[in-house]
Structure formats: structure tokens, C-alpha cells
Coordinates of C-alpha atoms and ligand atoms in Angstrom, one line a residue:
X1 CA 0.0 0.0 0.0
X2 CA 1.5 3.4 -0.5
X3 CA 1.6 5.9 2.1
X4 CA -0.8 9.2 1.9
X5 CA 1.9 11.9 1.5
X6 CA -0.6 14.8 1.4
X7 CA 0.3 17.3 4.0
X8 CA -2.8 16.8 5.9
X9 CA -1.9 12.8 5.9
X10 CA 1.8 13.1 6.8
X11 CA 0.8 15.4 9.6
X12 CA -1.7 13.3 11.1
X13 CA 1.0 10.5 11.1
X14 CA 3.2 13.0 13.2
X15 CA 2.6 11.2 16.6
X16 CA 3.8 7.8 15.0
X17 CA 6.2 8.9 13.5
X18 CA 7.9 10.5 16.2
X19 CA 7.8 7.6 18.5
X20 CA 9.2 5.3 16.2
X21 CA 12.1 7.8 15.1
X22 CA 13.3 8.6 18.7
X23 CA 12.4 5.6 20.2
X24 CA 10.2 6.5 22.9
X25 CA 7.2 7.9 23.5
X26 CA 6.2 11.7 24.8
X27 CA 2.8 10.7 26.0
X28 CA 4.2 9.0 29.0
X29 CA 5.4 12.2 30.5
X30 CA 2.2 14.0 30.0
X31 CA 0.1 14.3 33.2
X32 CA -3.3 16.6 31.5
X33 CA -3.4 20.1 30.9
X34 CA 0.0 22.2 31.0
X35 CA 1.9 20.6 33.5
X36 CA 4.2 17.8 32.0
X37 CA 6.8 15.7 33.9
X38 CA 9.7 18.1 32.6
X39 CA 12.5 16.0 34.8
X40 CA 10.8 12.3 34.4
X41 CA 11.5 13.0 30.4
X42 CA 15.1 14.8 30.6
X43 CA 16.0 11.8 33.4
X44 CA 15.0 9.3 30.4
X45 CA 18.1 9.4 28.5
X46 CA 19.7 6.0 29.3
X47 CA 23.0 7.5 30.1
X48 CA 24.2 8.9 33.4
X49 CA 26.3 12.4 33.3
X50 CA 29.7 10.6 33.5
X51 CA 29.1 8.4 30.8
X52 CA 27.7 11.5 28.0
X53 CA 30.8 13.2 29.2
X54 CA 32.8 10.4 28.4
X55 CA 31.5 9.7 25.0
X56 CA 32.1 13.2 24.0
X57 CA 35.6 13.1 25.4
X58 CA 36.4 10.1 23.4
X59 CA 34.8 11.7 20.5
X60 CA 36.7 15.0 20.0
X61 CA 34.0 17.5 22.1
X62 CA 34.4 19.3 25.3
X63 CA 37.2 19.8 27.3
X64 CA 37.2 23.1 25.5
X65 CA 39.6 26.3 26.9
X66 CA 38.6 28.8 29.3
X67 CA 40.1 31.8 27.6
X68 CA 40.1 35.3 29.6
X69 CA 40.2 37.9 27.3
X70 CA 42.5 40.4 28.8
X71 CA 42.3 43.0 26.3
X72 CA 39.1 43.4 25.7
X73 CA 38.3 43.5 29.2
X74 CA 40.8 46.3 29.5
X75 CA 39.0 48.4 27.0
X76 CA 35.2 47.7 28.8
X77 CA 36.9 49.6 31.7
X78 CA 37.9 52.6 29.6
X79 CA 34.1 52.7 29.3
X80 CA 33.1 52.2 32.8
X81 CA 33.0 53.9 36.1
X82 CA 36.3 53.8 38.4
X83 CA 36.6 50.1 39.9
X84 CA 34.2 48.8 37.7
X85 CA 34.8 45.8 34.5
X86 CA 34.3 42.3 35.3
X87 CA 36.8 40.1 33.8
X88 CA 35.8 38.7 30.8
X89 CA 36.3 35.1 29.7
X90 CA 35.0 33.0 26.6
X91 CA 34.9 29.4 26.4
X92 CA 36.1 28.5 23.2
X93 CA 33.7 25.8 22.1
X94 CA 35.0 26.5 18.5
X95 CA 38.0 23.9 18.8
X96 CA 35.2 21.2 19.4
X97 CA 35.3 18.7 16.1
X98 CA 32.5 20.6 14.6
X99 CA 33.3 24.0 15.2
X100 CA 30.7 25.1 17.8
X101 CA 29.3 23.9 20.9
X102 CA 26.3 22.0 19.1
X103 CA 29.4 18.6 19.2
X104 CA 28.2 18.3 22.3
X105 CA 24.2 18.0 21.6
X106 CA 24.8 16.0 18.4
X107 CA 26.8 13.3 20.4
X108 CA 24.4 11.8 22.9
X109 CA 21.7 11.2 19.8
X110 CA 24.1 9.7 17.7
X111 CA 26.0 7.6 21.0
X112 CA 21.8 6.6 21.3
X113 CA 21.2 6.1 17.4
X114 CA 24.0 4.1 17.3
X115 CA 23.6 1.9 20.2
X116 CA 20.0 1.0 18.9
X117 CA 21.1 0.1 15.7
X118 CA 19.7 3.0 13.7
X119 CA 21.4 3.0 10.1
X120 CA 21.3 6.9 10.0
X121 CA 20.2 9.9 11.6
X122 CA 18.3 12.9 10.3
X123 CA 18.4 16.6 12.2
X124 CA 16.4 19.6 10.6
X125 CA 18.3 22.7 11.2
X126 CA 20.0 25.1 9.1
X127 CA 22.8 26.1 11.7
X128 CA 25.8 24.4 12.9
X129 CA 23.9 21.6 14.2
X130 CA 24.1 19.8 11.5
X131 CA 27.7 19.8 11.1
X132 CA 27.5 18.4 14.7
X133 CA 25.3 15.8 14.1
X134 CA 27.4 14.8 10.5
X135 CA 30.7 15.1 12.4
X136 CA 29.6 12.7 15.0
X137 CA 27.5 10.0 13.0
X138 CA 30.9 10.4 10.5
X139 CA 32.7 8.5 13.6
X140 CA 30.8 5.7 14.3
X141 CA 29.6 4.7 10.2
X142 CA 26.2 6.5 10.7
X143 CA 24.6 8.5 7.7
X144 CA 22.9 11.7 8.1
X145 CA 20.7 13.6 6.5
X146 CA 20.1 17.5 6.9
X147 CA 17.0 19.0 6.2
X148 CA 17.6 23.3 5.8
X149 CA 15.5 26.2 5.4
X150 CA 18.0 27.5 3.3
X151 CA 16.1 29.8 0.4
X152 CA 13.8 32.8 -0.2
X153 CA 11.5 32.7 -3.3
X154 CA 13.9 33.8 -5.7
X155 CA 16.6 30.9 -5.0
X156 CA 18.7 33.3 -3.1
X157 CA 20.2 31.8 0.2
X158 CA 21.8 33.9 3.2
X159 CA 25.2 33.0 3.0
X160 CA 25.7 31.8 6.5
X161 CA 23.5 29.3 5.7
X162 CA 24.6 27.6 2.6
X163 CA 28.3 28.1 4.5
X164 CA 26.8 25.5 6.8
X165 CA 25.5 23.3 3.6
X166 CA 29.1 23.3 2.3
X167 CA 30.3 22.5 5.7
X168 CA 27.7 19.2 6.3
X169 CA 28.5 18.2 2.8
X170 CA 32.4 17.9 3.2
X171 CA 31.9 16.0 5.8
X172 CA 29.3 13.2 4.1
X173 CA 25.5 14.7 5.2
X174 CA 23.2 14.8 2.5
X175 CA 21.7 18.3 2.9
X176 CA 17.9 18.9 1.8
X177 CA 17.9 22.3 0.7
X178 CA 14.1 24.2 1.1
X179 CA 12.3 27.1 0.9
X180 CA 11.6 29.6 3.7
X181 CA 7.5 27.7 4.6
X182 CA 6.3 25.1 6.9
X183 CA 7.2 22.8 4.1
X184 CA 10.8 22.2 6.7
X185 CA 8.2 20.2 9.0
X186 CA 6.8 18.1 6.8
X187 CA 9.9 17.5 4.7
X188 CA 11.5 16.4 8.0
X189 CA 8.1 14.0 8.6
X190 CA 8.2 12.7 5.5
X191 CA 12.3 11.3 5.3
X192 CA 12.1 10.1 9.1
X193 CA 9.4 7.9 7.7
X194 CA 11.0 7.1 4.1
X195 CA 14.0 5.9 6.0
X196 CA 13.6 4.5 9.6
X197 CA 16.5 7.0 10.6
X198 CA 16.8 8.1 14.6
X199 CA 15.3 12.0 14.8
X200 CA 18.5 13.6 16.3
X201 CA 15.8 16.3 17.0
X202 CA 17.9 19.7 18.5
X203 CA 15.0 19.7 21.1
X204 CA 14.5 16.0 22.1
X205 CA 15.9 15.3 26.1
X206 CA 19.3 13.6 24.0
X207 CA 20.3 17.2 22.8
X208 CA 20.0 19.1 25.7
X209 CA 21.3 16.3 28.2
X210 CA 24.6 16.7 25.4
X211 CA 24.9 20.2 26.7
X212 CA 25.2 20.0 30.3
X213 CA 28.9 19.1 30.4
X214 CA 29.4 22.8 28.9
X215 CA 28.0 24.5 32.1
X216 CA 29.6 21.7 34.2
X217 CA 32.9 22.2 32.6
X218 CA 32.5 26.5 33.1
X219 CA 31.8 25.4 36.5
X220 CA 34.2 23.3 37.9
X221 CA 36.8 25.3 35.3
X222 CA 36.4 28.8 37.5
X223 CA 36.8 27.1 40.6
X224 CA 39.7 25.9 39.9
X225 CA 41.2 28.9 38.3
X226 CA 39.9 31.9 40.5
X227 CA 38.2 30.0 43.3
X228 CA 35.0 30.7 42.3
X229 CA 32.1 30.3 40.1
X230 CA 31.5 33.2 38.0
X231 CA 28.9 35.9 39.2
X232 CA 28.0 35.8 35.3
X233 CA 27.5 33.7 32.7
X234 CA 25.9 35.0 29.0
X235 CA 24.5 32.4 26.4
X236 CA 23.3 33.5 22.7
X237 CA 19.8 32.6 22.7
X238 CA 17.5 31.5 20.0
X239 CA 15.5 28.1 20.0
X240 CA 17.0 27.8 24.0
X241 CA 19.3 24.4 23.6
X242 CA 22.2 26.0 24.4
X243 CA 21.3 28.8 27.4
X244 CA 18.9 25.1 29.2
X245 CA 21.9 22.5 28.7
X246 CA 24.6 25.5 29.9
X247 CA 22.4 26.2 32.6
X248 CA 20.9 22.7 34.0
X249 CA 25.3 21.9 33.7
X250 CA 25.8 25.0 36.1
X251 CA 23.4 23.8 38.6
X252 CA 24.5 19.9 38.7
X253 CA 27.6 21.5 39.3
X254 CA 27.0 23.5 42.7
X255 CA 26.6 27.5 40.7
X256 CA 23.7 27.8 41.9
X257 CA 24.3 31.4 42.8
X258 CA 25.4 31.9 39.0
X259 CA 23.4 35.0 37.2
X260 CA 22.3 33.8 33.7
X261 CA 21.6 36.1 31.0
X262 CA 20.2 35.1 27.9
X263 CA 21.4 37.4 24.6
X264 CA 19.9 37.5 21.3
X265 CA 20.4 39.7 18.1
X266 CA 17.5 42.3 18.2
X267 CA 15.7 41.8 14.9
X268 CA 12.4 43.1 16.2
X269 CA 10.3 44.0 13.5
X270 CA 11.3 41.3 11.0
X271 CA 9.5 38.1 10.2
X272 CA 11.6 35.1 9.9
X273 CA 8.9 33.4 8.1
X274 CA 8.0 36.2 5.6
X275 CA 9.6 35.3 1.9
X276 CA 11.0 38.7 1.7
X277 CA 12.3 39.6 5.1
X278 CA 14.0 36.2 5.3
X279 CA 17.7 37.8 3.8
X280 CA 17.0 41.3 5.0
X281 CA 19.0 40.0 8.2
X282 CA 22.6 39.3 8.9
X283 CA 22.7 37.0 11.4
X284 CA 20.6 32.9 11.5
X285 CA 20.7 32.3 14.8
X286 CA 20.8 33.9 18.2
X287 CA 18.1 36.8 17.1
X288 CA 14.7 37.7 18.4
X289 CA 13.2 35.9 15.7
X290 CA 13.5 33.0 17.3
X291 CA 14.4 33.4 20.5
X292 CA 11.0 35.2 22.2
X293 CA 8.9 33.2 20.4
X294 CA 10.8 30.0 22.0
X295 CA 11.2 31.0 25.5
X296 CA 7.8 31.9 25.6
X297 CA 6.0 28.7 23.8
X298 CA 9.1 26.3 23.6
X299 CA 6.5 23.3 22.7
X300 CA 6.4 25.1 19.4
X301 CA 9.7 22.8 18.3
X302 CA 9.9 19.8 16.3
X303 CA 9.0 17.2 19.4
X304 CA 5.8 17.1 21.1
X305 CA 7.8 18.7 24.3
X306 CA 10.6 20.7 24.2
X307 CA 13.7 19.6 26.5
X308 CA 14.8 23.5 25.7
X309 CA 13.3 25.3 28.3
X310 CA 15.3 28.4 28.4
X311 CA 12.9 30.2 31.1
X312 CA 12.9 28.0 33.5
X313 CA 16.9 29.5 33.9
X314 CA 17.1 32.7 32.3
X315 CA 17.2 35.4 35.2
X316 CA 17.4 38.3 32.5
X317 CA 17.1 38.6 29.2
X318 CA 19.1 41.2 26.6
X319 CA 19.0 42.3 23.4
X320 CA 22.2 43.9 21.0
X321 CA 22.2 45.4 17.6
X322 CA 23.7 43.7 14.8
X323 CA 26.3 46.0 14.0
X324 CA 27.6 46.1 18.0
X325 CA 28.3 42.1 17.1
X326 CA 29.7 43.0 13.7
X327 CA 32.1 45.5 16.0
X328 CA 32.9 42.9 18.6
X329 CA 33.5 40.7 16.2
X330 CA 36.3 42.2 15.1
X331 CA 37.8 43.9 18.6
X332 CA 37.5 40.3 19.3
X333 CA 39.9 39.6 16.5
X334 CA 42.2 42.3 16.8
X335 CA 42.8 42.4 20.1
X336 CA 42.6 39.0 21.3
X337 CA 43.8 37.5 18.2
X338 CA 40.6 35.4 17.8
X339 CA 38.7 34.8 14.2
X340 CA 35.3 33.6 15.5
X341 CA 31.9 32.9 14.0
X342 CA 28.4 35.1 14.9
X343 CA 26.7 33.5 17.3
X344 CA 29.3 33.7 20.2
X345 CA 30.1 37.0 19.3
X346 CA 26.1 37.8 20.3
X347 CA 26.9 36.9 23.6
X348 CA 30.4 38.8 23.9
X349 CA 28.9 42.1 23.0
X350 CA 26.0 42.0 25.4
X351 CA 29.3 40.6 27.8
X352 CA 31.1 43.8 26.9
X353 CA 28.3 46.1 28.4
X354 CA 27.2 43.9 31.2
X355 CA 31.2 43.9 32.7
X356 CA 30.8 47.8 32.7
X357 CA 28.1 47.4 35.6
X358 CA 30.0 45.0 37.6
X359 CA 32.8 45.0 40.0
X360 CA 36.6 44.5 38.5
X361 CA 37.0 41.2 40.4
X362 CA 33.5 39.7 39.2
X363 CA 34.1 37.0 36.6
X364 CA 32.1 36.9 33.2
X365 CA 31.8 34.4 31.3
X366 CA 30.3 34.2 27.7
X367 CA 30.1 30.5 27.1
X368 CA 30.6 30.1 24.0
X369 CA 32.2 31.0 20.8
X370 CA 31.8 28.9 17.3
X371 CA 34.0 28.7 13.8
X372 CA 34.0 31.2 11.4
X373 CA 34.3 30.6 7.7
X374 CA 33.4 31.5 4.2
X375 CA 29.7 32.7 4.8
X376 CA 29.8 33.8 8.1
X377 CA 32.3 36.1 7.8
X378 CA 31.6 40.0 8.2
X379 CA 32.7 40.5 4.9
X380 CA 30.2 38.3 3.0
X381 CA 27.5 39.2 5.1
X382 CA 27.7 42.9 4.8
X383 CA 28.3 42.6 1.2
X384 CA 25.2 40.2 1.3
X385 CA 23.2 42.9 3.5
X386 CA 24.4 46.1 0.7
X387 CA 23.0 43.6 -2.0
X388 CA 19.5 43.4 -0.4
X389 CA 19.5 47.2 -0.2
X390 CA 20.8 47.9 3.7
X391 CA 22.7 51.0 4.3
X392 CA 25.6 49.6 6.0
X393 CA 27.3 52.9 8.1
X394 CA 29.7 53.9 10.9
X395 CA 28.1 56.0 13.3
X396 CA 25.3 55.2 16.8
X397 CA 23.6 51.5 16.3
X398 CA 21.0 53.3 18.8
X399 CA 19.5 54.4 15.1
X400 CA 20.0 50.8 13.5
X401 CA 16.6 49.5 12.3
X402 CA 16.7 45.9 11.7
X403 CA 16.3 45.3 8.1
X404 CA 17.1 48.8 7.0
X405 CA 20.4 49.6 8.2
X406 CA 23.2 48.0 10.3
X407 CA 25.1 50.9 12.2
X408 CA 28.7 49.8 13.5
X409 CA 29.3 51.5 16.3
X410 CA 31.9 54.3 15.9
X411 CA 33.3 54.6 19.7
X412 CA 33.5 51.1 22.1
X413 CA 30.9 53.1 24.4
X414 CA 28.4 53.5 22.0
X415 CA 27.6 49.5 22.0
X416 CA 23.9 48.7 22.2
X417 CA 21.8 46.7 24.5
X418 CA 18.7 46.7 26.0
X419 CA 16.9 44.4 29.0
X420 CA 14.3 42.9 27.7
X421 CA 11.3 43.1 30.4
X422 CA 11.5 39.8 32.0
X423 CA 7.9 40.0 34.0
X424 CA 6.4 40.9 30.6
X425 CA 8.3 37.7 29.4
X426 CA 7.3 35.4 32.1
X427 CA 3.6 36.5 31.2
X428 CA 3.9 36.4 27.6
X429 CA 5.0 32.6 28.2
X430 CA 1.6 31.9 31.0
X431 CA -0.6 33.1 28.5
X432 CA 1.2 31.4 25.9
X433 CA 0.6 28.0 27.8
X434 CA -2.9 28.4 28.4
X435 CA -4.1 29.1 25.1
X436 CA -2.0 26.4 23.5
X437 CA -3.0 23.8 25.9
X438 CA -6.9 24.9 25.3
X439 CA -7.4 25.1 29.4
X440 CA -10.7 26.5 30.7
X441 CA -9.4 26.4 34.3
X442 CA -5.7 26.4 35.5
X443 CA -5.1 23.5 37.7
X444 CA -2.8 23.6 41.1
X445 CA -0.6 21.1 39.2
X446 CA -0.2 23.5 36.7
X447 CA 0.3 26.6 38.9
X448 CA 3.1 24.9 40.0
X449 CA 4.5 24.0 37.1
X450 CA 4.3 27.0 35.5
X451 CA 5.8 28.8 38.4
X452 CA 9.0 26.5 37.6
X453 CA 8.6 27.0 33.7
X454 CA 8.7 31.1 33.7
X455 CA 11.6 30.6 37.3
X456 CA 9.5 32.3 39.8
X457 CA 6.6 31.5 41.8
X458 CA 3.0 30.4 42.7
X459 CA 2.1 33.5 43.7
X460 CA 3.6 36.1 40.7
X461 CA 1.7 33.3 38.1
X462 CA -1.5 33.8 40.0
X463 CA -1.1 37.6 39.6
X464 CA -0.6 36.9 35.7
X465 CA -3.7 34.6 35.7
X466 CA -5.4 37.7 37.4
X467 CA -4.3 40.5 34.9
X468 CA -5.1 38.0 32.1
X469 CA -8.4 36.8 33.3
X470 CA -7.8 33.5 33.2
X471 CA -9.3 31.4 35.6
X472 CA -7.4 29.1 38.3
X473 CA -8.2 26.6 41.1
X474 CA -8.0 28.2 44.3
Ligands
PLP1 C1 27.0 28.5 17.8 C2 25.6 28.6 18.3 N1 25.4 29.3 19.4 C3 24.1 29.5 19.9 C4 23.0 29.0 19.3 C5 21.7 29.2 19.9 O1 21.3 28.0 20.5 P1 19.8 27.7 20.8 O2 19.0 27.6 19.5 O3 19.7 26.4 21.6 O4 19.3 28.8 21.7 C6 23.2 28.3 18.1 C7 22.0 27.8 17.4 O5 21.8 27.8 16.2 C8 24.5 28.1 17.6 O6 24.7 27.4 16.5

């Protein structure tokens, strides 16, 4: 009989297919309504902590430096008041096999795949995840296939993004290139079934369990060094993998007094799924565009429930200009002698204003940084950004408009980032929940797991409930 490959039909089959591509099964975490048993699914992977950090070791990811970046540190305190600039360190997850920190949330699905005998794995993304996931199925004789919203209308694809193509390919992925549509979903659907590969799913528990040696590693790396964990630590935020696994590692490992701050690109105002907004931005991951949406309905991901939870961690939330990354991007190079990629660069220039506001013997650290290359480059992407009509200038990113101009900053002071209103977050993410999960009345079950989901309380999701009308057992 052949299968009903109708959009409709393959997304009816989503349930089914799912299960059978990740080998088990989300409904046994669900309890009714909102709540779900968040732990009872991340505590399913089959592997302890010791024995994921131990794969990875063996298979070229973590154990990454702790850099402190002396330089640019001394410039943030020609900016700041007398006594004030935290020292700033990076981890340098770029000298991970695959260039970026996502080595270490590929490995645990493909250390899974391969134990159950999967003959390939498939992972949707259009970032460096997939050069994580090919990297690692490369070393144990797994295929992979990546699936990529890669291209506007016209055929025309950001050049970050078809850098990461390139980069999949040379490393034996086949890479399904698509348009900008919910066609990536499908798509996705539709191979996991064709094939009977594993779903190495960037949001399934496998992913984000991968990531906790990162924050484990910052951890335990600090104490050693200075004695302490740091007051600080900054993740680039988008789907909210990378800020959940850092953060969940932090904890395991005793920070519990650790400030996290999540950092995105601001690209208000642009629609990541509009045809012709989709190259009118210079940077594919770590932006608005997908990080608010996520933290604030991170069910929205490929998997029935999201092991990316970013809110349950975040204690802040800020936003930079593209051309204050472009900028630090290249004080980055200069003075620290250090080529790296976008999405780590996000993080350092929020890091660069943040240090202002804290003590000189605070530590900082931004926890990642990732390869740069071909595509990613400033170069190409400005060039890219002047060919889609963007006035690139020197001069106050406080005018840059996303999608009309990119303003590097002409003076290390001039920087941009703004906080983010977390309370306004936290309720975005309640109301979010309720309407999703079609609830009439919010249980006490949920309450409570909501007050863990948005990192607060009973009593501050009751006062949402209240502003929003919504009604709740009392
Ligand atoms: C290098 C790098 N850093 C950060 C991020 C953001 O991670 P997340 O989507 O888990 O928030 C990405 C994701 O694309 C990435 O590739």
C-alpha cells in the first residue's frame, strides 16, 4: 500500500512517527493540561552524566579552553565607572570537532542512534547543528541527513547558511535544501518515515542532556582557576538548547548562585517566516526571531515537548544590535587575536556592556564562541546585507533599524543593549501555555509548574492569571 503523502496525511502521522524515530514515547510524560513531567523525560536518556561526558571526550567535544580575554576587558573599563569591568572570559567551544558547541548535543543522539542500531540519523536545522550531528554519525559509520531552510522565493540563500551546507557536505551529510514555509516540518516528517532513521531532534531530552557538560565544565573550570564560580554567565539565545543544557550543567555542578543572562540579536520588527524579510537579516541564529517566540511557547519545536526550556533558567534577558556584534566581532579579532563565528560574538557584546556594571573582580563568562568561515564572515555578510538594499554605516547603532540599516558602532561606548522586560516575558510565556494547551481552568498542578517554567513563583503566576483573566483553582 502506498503511504498518503498529502500534507494533511503526513501530519496526522506525526505522533507515529515520532515515536518510532526517537524511540520513545512523549505521552508518557504527559500528566493533563500544561503541566508535564519536565525532569521524568530529561532523566529518560539511558546514560548517566559521567558516561555522556565520556562519549564526548572520546569523540573529540568538550574539554574546550577557558580563555580570559585580557584586552578586551581592558578596554570595557575605559568605558566604565572607576573600579568597575568584570573580567571577561570566553569558552572557546569552537575547537570542538565541529566548530561550535552544538558537538556536544549531536553526540548523545548519535552515542543513542548508534547503540539502537539506527542505520542513520536525520536533524532539521540550518545552523551548525548539523555539522555536529554529520561530524559525529561520521565517527561511528552512521549517515545523516540534513533538512535546511535554506532559500527565499527567488533561489537566493543567506550566506551563512549555505556556508553551513558546504560544511555538512564535506563531511558526508546529504543536505535537503528548502524554501523559507512550513514545508521544513513536513519535509522532516516525511524522510524520518521514508528511511527509519533516529530524529537527532535539536529539542529532544538527547540534545539538551549533550549540553550540560558545557556548564559543568565553566563550573568546575572557574573554581579551579579563580576559586569561584562566576557571578556571570551569558548564552546567545534562539531556540533555547544552548542557554537550558549550559544552565541545567551549572546547577548539577554546585553555581547555583550563578546570574544567567540570555542574549539575542534584536531583529524586532522582521519576520523570519516572511519570503522577503528572510535575507533582510545578517545574522541565522541567536536573534529575536526566534528566541522570544521560543522561550515563551518552547513546545512550538519539532517534538511534542521541548527539552529546551530556556525560562525555566534565564534570570534576564538582553537584546544587542547587529552592528555592536559586527564591531565585537572584530575587537575580538584584533585584540585578542581570535577569528570567531556570529553566534558567540552575540553573547560577547552583550558581555562587553554587562562587565561595565559590575565590580573589576566579578568573573564573566560568555560560554561560547563557534568557527567562522566563508559565509559567516563579516565580509560576505555585509556585502550580502548592501545587495538586499541595507545601508551599512559607521556612526550610533542606537539608530539601526533591523532590516534597514546596520550601524557599527563608531566609539566602544556607543555598544547597544537593552533588558528585555522579563515580567512581561514570564507573562507572555503563561498566556502562551494556556491558550496552547486549550485550558478553561488552570489546575494547582499547573500553577506549580508554571511557576517553575517562567523561574519564579505560585504567587507572581497567579497575579498573571489575574491581569489576564484566566481562571485558576483556588
Ligand atoms: C553556535 C551557536 N550558538 C548559539 C546558538 C543558539 O542556541 P539555541 O537555539 O539552543 O538557543 C546556536 C543555534 O543555532 C548556535 O549554532
Amino acid at each position: 500500500m502506498t503511504r498518503d503523502l498529502s500534507y494533511d496525511a503526513v501530519m496526522s502521522r506525526n505522533g507515529e512517527i515520532m515515536k518510532k524515530a526517537l524511540g520513545f514515547d512523549y505521552a508518557q510524560f504527559e500528566t493533563g493540561g500544561i503541566a508535564f513531567d519536565y525532569e521524568g523525560m530529561m532523566e529518560s536518556v539511558p546514560y548517566t552524566f559521567e558516561e555522556i561526558r565520556d562519549y564526548q571526550l572520546n569523540h573529540g567535544v568538550g574539554n574546550t579552553a577557558l580563555l580570559e580575554l585580557r584586552n578586551l576587558t581592558k578596554l570595557a573599563r575605559t568605558c566604565a565607572p572607576e573600579g568597575m569591568g568584570a573580567r571577561i572570559l570566553v569558552k572557546d567551544e569552537a575547537s570542538n570537532v565541529s566548530g561550535s558547541y552544538k558537538a556536544r548535543r549531536a553526540s548523545t543522539s548519535v552515542q543513542y542512534a548508534k547503540a539502537q542500531g539506527f542505520e542513520g540519523v536525520i536533524a532539521a536545522t540550518s545552523g551548525n547543528y548539523g555539522t555536529g550531528v554529520a561530524t559525529q554519525a561520521a565517527m561511528v559509520g552512521l549517515k545523516t541527513i540534513v533538512v535546511q531552510e535554506c532559500f527565499d522565493s527567488r533561489g537566493v540563500g543567506q550566506p551563512e547558511i549555505i556556508e553551513k551546507a558546504r560544511a555538512c557536505e564535506a563531511i558526508g551529510a546529504e543536505v535537503a535544501q528548502l524554501t523559507v514555509g512550513p514545508e521544513l516540518f513536513y519535509y522532516n516528517l516525511v524522510l524520518l518515515e521514508e528511511t527509519g532513521f533516529f530524529n537527532a531532534s535539536l529539542y529532544s531530552p538527547f540534545g539538551v542532556r549533550g549540553i550540560e557538560t558545557l556548564g559543568v565544565e565553566i563550573a568546575e573550570e572557574c573554581k579551579e582557576k579563580y576559586g569561584k564560580y562566576p557571578e556571570v554567565v551569558i548564552a546567545t539565545n534562539a531556540g533555547g538548547g544552548n542557554l537550558t543544557g549550559t544552565a541545567r550543567g551549572l546547577l548539577r555542578a554546585g553555581a547555583k548562585d550563578t546570574e544567567v543572562i540570555a542574549a539575542s540579536v534584536d531583529l524586532s520588527g522582521l519576520h523570519m517566516a516572511s519570503d522577503n524579510q528572510f535575507n533582510r537579516k545578517s545574522f541565522t541564529t541567536g536573534h529575536t526571531g526566534f528566541g522570544v517566540p521560543f522561550a515563551t511557547y518552547p513546545d512550538r519545536s519539532d517534538v511534542p515537548r521541548s527539552a529546551a526550556r530556556p525560562m525555566r533558567y534565564m534570570d534576564r534577558y538582553v537584546t544587542v544590535t547587529q552592528g555592536s556584534v559586527f564591531y565585537i566581532t572584530e575587537l575580538l579579532a584584533q585584540l585578542e587575536g581570535m577569528e570567531r563565528g556570529p553566534a558567540g560574538n552575540t553573547s560577547l557584546a552583550v558581555a562587553f556592556k554587562v562587565a561595565q556594571t559590575l565590580p573589576e573582580d566579578a568573573i564573566l563568562v560568555v560560554q561560547e564562541t563557534e568557527y567562522t568561515g566563508a559565509g559567516k564572515h563579516i565580509n560576505p555578510q555585509l556585502t550580502f546585507a548592501k545587495e538586499n538594499g541595507i545601508d551599512v554605516r559607521v556612526g550610533d547603532p542606537a539608530e539601526e533599524v533591523p532590516g534597514e540599516n546596520i550601524i557599527i558602532p563608531s566609539h566602544p561606548s556607543l555598544v547597544k543593549v537593552s533588558e528585555m522586560d522579563i515580567n512581561k516575558t514570564r507573562r507572555s510565556y503563561v498566556k502562551n501555555a494556556v491558550k496552547n494547551h486549550k485550558v478553561e481552568e488552570v489546575s494547582k498542578e499547573d500553577l506549580e509548574f508554571l511557576a517553575a517554567e517562567i523561574k519564579s513563583d505560585v504567587d507572581a503566576v497567579k497575579g498573571f492569571l489575574d491581569e489576564l483573566e484566566i481562571p485558576y483553582v483556588k
